[in-house]
Coordinates of C-alpha atoms and ligand atoms in Angstrom, one line a residue:
X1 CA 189.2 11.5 137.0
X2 CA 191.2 13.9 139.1
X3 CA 190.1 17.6 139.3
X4 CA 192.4 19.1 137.7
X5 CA 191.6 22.6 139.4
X6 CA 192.9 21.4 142.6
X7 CA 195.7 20.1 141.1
X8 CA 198.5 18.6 143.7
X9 CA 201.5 19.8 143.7
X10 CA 204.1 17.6 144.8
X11 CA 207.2 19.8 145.5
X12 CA 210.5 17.8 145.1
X13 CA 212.5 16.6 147.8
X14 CA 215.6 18.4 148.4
X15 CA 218.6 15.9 150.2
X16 CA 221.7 14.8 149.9
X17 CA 223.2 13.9 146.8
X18 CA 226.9 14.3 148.2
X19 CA 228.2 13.7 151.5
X20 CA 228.1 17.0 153.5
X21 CA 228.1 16.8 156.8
X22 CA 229.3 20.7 158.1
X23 CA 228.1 23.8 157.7
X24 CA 231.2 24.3 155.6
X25 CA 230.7 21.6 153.6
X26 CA 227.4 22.0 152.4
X27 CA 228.1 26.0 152.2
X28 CA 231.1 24.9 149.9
X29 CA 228.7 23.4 147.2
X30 CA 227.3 27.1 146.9
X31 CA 230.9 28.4 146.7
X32 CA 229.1 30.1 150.3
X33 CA 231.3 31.1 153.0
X34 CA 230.0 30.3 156.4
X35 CA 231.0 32.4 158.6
X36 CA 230.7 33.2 162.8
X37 CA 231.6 35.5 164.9
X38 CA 234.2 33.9 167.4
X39 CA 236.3 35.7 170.5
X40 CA 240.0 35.2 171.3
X41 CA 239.1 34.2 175.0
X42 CA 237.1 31.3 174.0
X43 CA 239.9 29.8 172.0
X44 CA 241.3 27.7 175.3
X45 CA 238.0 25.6 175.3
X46 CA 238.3 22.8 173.2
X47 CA 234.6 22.3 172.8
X48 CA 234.8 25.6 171.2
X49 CA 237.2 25.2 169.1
X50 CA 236.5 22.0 167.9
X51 CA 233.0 23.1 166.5
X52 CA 234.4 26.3 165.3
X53 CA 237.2 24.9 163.1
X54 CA 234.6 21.7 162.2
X55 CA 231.8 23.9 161.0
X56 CA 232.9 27.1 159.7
X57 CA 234.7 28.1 156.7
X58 CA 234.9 31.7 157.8
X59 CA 236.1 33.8 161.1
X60 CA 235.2 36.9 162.4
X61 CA 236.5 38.6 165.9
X62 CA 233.3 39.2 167.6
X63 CA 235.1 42.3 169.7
X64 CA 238.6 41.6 169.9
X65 CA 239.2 44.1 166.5
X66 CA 237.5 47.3 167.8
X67 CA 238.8 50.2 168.6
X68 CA 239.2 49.3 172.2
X69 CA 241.1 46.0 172.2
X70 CA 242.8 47.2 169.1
X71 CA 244.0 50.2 170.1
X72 CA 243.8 50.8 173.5
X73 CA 245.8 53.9 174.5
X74 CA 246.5 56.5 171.4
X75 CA 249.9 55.2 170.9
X76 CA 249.4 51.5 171.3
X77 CA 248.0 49.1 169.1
X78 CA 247.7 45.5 170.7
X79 CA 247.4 43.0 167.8
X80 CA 247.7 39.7 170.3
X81 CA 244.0 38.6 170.6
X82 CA 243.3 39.7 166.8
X83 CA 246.6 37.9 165.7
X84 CA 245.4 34.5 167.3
X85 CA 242.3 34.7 166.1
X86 CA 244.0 34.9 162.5
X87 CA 246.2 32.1 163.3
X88 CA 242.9 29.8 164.3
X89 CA 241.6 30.9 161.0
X90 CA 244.7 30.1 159.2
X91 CA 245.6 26.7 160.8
X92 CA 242.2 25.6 159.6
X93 CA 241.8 27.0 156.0
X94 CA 238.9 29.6 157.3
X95 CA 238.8 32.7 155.6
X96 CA 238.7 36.1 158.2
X97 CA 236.5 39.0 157.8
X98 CA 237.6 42.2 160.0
X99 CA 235.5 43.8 162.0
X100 CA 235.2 46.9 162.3
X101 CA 237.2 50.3 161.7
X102 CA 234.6 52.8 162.5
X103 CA 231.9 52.4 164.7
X104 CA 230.2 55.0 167.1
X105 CA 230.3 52.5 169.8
X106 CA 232.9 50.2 171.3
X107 CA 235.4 53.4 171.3
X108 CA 238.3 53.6 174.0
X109 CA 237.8 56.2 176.4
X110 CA 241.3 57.7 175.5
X111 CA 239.1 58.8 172.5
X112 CA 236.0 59.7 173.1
X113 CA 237.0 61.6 176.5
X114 CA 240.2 63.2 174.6
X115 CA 238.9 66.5 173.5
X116 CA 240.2 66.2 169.9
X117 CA 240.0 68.5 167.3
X118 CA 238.2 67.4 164.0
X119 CA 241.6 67.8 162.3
X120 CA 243.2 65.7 165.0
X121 CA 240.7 63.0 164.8
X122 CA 240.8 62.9 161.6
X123 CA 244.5 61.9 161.5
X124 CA 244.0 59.7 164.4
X125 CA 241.5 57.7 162.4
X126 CA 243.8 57.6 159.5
X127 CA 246.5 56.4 161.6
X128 CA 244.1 53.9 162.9
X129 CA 242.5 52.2 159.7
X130 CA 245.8 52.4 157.6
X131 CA 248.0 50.6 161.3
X132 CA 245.1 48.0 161.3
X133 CA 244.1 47.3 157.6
X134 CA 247.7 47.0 156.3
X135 CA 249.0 44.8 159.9
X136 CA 246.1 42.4 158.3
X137 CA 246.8 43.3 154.6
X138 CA 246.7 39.9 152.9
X139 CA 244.8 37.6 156.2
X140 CA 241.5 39.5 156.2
X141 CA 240.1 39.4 152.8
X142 CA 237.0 41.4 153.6
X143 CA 236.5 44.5 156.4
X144 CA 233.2 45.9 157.6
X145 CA 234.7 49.5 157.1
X146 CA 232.2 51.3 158.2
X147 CA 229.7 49.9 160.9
X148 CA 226.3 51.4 161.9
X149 CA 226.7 54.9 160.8
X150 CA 222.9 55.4 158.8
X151 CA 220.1 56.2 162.2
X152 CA 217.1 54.2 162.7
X153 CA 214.8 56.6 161.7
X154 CA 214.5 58.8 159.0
X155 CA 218.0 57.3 157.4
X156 CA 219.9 60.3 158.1
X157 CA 224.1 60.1 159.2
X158 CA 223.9 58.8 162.7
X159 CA 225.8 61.4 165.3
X160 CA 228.8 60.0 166.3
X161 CA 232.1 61.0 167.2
X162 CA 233.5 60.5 164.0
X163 CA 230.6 62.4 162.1
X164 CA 229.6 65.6 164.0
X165 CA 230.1 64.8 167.8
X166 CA 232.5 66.8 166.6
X167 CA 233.6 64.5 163.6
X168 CA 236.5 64.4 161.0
X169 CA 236.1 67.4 159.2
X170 CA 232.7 66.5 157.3
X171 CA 229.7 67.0 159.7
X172 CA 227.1 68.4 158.1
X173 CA 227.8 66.7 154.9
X174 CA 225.8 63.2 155.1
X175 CA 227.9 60.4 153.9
X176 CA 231.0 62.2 153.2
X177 CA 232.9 61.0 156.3
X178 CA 232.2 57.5 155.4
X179 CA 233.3 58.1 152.0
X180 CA 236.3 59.0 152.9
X181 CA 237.4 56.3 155.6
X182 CA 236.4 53.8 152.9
X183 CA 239.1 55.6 150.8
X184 CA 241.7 55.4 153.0
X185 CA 240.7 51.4 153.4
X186 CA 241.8 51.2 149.9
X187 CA 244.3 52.9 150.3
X188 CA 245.8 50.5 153.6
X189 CA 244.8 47.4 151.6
X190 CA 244.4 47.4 148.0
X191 CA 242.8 43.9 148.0
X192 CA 240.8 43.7 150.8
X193 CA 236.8 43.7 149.5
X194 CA 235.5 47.1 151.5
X195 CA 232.2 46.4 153.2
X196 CA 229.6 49.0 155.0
X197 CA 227.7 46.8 157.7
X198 CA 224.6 48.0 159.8
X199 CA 221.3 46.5 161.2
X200 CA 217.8 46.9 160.7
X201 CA 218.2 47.2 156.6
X202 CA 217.5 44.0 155.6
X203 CA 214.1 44.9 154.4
X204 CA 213.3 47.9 152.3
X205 CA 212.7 50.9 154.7
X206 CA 214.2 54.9 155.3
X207 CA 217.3 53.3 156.4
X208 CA 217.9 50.5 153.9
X209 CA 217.3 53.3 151.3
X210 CA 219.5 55.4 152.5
X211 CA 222.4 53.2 152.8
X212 CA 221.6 52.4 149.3
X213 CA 221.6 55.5 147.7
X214 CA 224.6 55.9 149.4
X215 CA 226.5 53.0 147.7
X216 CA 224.8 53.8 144.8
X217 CA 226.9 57.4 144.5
X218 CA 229.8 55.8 145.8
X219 CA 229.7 52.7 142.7
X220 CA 228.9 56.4 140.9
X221 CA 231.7 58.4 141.6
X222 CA 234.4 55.6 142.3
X223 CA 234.2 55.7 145.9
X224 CA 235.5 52.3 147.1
X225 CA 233.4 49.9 148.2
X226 CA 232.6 46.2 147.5
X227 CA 229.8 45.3 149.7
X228 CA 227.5 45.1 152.1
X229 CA 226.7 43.2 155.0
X230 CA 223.2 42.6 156.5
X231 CA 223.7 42.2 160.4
X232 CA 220.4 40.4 160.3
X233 CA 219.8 40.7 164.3
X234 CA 216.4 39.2 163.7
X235 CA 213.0 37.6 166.2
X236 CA 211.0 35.1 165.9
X237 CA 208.6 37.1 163.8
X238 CA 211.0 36.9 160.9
X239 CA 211.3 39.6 159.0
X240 CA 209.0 40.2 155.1
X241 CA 210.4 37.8 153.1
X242 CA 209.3 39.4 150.0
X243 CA 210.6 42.9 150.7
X244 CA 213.8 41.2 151.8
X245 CA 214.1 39.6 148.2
X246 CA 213.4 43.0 146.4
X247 CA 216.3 44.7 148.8
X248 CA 218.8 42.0 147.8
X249 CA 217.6 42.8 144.3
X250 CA 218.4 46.3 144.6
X251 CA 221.6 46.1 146.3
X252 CA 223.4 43.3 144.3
X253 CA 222.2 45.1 141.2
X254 CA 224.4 47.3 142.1
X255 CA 227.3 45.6 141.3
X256 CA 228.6 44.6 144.7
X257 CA 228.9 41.6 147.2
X258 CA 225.9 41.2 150.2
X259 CA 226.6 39.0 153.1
X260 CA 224.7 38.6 156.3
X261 CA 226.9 39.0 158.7
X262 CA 225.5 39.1 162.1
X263 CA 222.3 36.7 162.1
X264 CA 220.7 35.5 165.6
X265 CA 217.4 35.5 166.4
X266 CA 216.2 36.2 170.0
X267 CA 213.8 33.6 171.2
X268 CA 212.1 33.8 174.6
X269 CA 213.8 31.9 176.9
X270 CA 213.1 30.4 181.1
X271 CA 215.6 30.9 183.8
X272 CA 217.4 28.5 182.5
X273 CA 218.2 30.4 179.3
X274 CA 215.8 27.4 178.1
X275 CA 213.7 28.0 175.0
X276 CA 210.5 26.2 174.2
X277 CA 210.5 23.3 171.4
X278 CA 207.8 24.9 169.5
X279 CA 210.2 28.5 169.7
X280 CA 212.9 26.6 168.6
X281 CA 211.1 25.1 165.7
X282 CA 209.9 28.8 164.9
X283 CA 213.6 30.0 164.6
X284 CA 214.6 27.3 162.6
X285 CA 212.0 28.6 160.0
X286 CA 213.2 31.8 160.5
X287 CA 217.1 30.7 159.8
X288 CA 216.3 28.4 156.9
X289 CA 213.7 31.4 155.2
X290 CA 216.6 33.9 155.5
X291 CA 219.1 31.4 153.7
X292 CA 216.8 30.3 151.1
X293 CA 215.9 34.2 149.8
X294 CA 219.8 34.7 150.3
X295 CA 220.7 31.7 147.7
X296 CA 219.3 32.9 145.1
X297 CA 221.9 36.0 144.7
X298 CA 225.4 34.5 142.9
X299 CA 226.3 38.2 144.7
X300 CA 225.5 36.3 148.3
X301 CA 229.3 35.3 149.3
X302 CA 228.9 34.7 153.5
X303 CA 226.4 33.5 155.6
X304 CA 227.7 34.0 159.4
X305 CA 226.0 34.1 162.7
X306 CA 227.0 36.0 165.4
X307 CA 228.6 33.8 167.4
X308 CA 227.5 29.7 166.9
X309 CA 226.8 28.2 170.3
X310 CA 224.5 29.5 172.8
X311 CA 227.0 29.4 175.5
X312 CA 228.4 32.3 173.8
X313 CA 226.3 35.3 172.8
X314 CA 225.6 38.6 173.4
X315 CA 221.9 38.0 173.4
X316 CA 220.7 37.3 177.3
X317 CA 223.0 39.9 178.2
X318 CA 221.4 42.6 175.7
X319 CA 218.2 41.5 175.7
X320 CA 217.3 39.9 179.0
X321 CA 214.6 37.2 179.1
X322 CA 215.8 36.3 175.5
X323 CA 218.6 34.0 174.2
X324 CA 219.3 30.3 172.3
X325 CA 219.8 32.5 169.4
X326 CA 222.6 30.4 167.6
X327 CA 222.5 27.3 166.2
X328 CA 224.5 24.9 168.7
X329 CA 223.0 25.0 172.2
X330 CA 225.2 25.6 175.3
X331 CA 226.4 21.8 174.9
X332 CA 227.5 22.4 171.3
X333 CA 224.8 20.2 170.6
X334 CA 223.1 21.0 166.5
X335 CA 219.9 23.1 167.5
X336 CA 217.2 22.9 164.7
X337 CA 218.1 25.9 163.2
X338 CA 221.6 24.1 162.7
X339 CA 219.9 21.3 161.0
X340 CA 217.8 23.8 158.8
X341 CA 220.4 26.0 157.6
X342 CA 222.7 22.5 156.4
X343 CA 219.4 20.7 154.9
X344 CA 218.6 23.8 153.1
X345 CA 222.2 24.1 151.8
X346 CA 222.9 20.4 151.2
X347 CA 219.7 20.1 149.0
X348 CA 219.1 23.3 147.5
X349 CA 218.1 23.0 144.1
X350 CA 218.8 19.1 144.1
X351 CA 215.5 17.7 142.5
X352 CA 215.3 14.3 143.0
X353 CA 215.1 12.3 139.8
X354 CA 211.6 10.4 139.8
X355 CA 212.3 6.9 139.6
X356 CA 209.1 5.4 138.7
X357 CA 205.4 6.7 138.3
X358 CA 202.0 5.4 137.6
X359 CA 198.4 7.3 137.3
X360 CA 198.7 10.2 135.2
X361 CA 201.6 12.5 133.9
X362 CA 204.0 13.7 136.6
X363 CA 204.3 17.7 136.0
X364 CA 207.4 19.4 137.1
X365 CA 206.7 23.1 138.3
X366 CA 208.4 25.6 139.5
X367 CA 208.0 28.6 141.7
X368 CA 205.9 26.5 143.7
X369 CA 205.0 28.1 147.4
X370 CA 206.1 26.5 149.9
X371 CA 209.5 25.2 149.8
X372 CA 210.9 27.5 146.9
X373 CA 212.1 24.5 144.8
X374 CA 210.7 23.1 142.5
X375 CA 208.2 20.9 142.5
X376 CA 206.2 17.7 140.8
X377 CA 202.8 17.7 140.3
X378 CA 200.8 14.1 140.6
X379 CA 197.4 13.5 139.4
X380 CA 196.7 9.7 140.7
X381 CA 193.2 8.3 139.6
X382 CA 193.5 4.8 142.1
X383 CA 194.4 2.8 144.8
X384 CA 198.1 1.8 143.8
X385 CA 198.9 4.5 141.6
X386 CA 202.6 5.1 143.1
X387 CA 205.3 7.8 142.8
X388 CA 208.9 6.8 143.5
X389 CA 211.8 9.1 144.4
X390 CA 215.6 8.2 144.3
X391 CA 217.4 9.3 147.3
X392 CA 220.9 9.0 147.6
X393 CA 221.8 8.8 151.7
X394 CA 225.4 9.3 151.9
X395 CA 225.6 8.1 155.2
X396 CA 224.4 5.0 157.3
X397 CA 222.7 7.1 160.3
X398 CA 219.2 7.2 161.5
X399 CA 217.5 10.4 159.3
X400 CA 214.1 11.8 160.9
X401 CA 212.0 11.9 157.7
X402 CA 210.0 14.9 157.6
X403 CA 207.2 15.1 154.8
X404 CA 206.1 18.6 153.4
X405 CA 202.9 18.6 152.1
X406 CA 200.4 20.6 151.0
X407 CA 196.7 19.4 152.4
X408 CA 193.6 20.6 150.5
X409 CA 190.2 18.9 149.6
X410 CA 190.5 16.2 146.6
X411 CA 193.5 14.8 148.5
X412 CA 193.8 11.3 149.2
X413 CA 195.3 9.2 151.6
X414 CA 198.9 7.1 150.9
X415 CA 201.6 5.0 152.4
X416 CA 205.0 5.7 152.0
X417 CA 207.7 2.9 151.7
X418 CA 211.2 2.5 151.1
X419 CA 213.8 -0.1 149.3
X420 CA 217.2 -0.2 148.4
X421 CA 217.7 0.4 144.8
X422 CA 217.4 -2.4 142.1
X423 CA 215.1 -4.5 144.6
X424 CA 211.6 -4.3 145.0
X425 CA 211.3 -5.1 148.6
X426 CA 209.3 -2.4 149.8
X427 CA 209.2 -1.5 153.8
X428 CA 206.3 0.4 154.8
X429 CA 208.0 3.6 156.8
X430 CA 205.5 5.5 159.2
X431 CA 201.6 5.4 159.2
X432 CA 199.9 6.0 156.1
X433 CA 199.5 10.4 155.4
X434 CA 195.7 11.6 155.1
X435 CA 196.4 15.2 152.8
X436 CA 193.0 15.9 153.6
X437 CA 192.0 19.4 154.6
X438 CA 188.6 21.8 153.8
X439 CA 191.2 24.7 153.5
X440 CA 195.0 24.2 151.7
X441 CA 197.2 23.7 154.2
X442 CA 201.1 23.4 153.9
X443 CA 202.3 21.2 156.4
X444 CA 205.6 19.3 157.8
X445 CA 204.8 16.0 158.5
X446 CA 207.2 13.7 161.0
X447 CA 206.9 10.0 159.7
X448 CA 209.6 8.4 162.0
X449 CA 213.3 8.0 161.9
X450 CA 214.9 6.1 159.3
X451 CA 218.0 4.1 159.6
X452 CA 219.4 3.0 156.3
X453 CA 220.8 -0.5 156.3
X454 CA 223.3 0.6 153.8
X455 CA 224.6 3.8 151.9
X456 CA 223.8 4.9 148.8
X457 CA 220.3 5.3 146.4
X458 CA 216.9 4.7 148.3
X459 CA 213.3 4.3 146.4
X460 CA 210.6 6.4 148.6
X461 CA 207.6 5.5 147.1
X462 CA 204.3 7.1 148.0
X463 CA 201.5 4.3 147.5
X464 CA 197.6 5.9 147.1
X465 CA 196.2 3.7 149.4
X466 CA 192.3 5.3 149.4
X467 CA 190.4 8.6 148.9
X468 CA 189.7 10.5 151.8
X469 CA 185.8 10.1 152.7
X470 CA 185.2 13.6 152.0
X471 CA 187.2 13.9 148.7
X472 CA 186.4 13.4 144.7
X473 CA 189.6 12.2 144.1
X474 CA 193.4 10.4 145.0
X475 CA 196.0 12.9 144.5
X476 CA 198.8 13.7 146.1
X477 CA 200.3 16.4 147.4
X478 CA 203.8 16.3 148.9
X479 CA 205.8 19.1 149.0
X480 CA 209.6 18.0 149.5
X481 CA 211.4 15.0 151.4
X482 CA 213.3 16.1 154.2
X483 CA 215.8 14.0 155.3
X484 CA 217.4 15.2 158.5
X485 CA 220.6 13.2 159.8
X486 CA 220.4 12.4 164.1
Ligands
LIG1 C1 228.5 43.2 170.3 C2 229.2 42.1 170.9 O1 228.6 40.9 170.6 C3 229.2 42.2 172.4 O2 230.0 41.2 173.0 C4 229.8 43.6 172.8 O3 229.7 43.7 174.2 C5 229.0 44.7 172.1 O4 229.0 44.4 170.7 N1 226.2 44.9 166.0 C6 227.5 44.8 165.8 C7 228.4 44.1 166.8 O5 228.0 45.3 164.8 O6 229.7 44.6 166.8 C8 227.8 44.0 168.2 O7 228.6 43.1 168.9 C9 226.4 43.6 168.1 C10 225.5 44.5 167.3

């Protein structure tokens, strides 16, 4: 008799159903744009661009839209680096997001050493936003408008030249000087979606607050604006998952789009620019976490890095001792954050259909801890009680098959196994799993590579092959299936 009390759950396996094999693929089945930030000057290596046009669905100039390549002297706009970016995009069916149109940094000395009057700035940065919007009127569906404007602390307007240092015409008046650049975005492109983009508001805090309160009064009074983009500069540490979730909660109840738009995460690296494996696993965790609260918002429409390949991004530069942020390495080689973010999106919400079971009643539950799917719980009472999954592999590769499961006391021990579907011709796969553990304990478990002999369905069956010597009973406790192509 099983005690019911520790009852195991056996979260379901999320893989493949469909072939998938890009980021923009698998970010396809979520009707999910993935998007990176990508630089004009990279565009002549063809390691670059191969990956780029492969993987992504959507394209954003890192720095070759801001004010200073854009617009370098007052009366010059330079639209060559920004153009070819757009004809990358175009050539390979990728959407392009614009960034940005005001910004406190990345500003051409012309300006910021020019001595202009507030009414002159103001019709500079008219001029500017209504010459760059409508050249890209119809090839940029979405623009960060307005980039980094709310400060740090506190959530007040951050000083910048086009606020009060001296500003447009509005200092002193909080948000009023975004309000109206975001008008005069409408105004040079009726159709472009208007987004306000800053850092450090992905959770709820002074400055997430403040930015919404300020989109709130602008959905209010009819102030233009579509969405908002989460830069999602992130380290290792992660960021509160849960106040994450309630912050997308408030925002898209707003009405309005939210992308992230600018994820990395800075791990520690050698002189090398090397990072650890265990680091690397870490930022994995941290990439797939952010995705997974992110995919549950139909308002969620982009998830782009800043930059994809660790041979290009501004990390080691900004933040010395840090990099291997992105998720190719310098080799364009699929980091483990790579293989996180397409797992999570390939699978997501793909419950494998249980195949066969013996012992008592399977129970499906939901809202289940660790994997945020939904899971199967499996009461076995004996040696041979069996679970099977169905797994369809779309592709004849070797998969490492990684096991999440959640250890506690009253676990027991079992074998898994695998055949081709119809047959009975079980192979045992990997050693046999001892779920054992005093306190519960969620776990990944690496039980070998896997080649499939042929494509299609798979039976993973999960054989109780004895009690654990210090447990009562057999059950199991697997959290998911993780199937993750080499
Ligand atoms: C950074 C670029 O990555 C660097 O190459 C450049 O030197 C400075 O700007 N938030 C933003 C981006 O909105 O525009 C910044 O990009 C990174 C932080």
């Amino acid at each position: 008799m099983t005690t019911t009390g520790l009852a195991a759950l056996l979260l379901v396996a999320l893989l493949p159903k469909a072939p998938a094999q890009t980021l923009r693929a698998a970010g396809d089945k979520h009707q999910l744009l993935m998007g990176t930030a990508a630089g004009y000057g990279s565009l002549n290596d063809t390691n670059y661009t191969t990956t780029l046009a492969r993987e992504y669905s959507q394209l954003q100039p890192e720095n070759d839209l801001k004010w200073g390549s854009v617009h370098p002297q007052q009366s010059t706009f330079n639209f060559t680096n920004g153009d070819g970016l757009q004809a990358f995009a175009a050539a390979h069916s990728m959407k392009m997001r614009g960034h940005t149109l005001v910004w406190y940094q990345g500003n051409p000395s012309w300006l910021t050493s020019g001595g202009f009057t507030p009414a002159q700035l103001s019709t500079i940065l008219q001029t500017h936003i209504s010459t760059v919007a409508g050249h890209y009127q119809g090839k940029i569906y979405a623009w960060d408008v307005v980039n980094e404007a709310i400060a740090d602390a506190g959530g007040g307007v951050r000083s910048s030249i086009w606020y009060d240092s001296p500003g447009i015409g509005f200092a002193g008046q909080g948000t009023k000087y975004i309000e109206q650049a975001f008008r005069w975005a409408r105004a040079a492109d009726a159709n472009a979606l208007l987004f306000y983009n800053d850092y450090g508001i992905e959770v709820v805090n002074p400055k997430s607050t403040a930015v919404y309160n300020m989109v709130k009064d602008f959905k209010n009074r009819g102030v233009p604006i579509d969405g908002v983009g989460f830069q999602a500069h992130l380290p290792l540490s992660s960021l509160d998952l849960a106040s994450f979730d309630t912050n997308l909660q408030r925002f898209t109840a707003l009405g309005i789009q939210v992308q992230i738009t600018e994820m990395d995460v800075k791990v520690p690296v050698d002189a090398n620019g090397n990072a650890t494996a265990a680091d690397l696993t870490t930022e994995a965790n941290v990439y797939r976490s952010v995705l997974n609260v992110c995919l549950k918002y139909p308002q969620f429409t982009a998830f782009q890095t800043w930059g994809f390949t660790d041979a290009h991004s501004w990390i080691p530069g900004s933040y010395p001792g840090y990099g291997a942020a992105l998720p190719f390495d310098k080799n364009y080689q699929p980091k483990p954050c790579y293989w996180q973010i397409r797992d999570l999106l390939q699978n997501q919400a793909e419950v494998l259909p249980i195949a066969a079971s013996s012992g008592q009643a399977a129970r499906t539950v939901t809202d289940v801890s660790y994997s945020g799917g939904e899971g199967i719980v499996f009461d076995s009472v004996a040696v041979g009680n069996y679970l099977t999954f169905t797994v369809n592999l779309p592709e004849v590769r070797p998969y490492d098959v990684r096991l999440g499961v959640k250890k506690f006391v009253g676990r027991g021990i079992c074998q898994l196994a695998v055949a081709a579907a119809g047959t009975t011709n079980y192979t045992n796969h990997g050693s046999p799993i001892d779920l054992f553990s005093a306190a519960a304990s969620f776990e990944e478990i690496d039980v070998n590579t896997f080649t499939p002999g042929t494509a299609g369905d798979k039976l993973f069956r999960f054989t109780v092959t004895g009690k654990n010597a210090q447990s009562s009973d057999y059950s199991l406790a697997i959290d998911y299936i993780r199937l993750i192509p080499q």
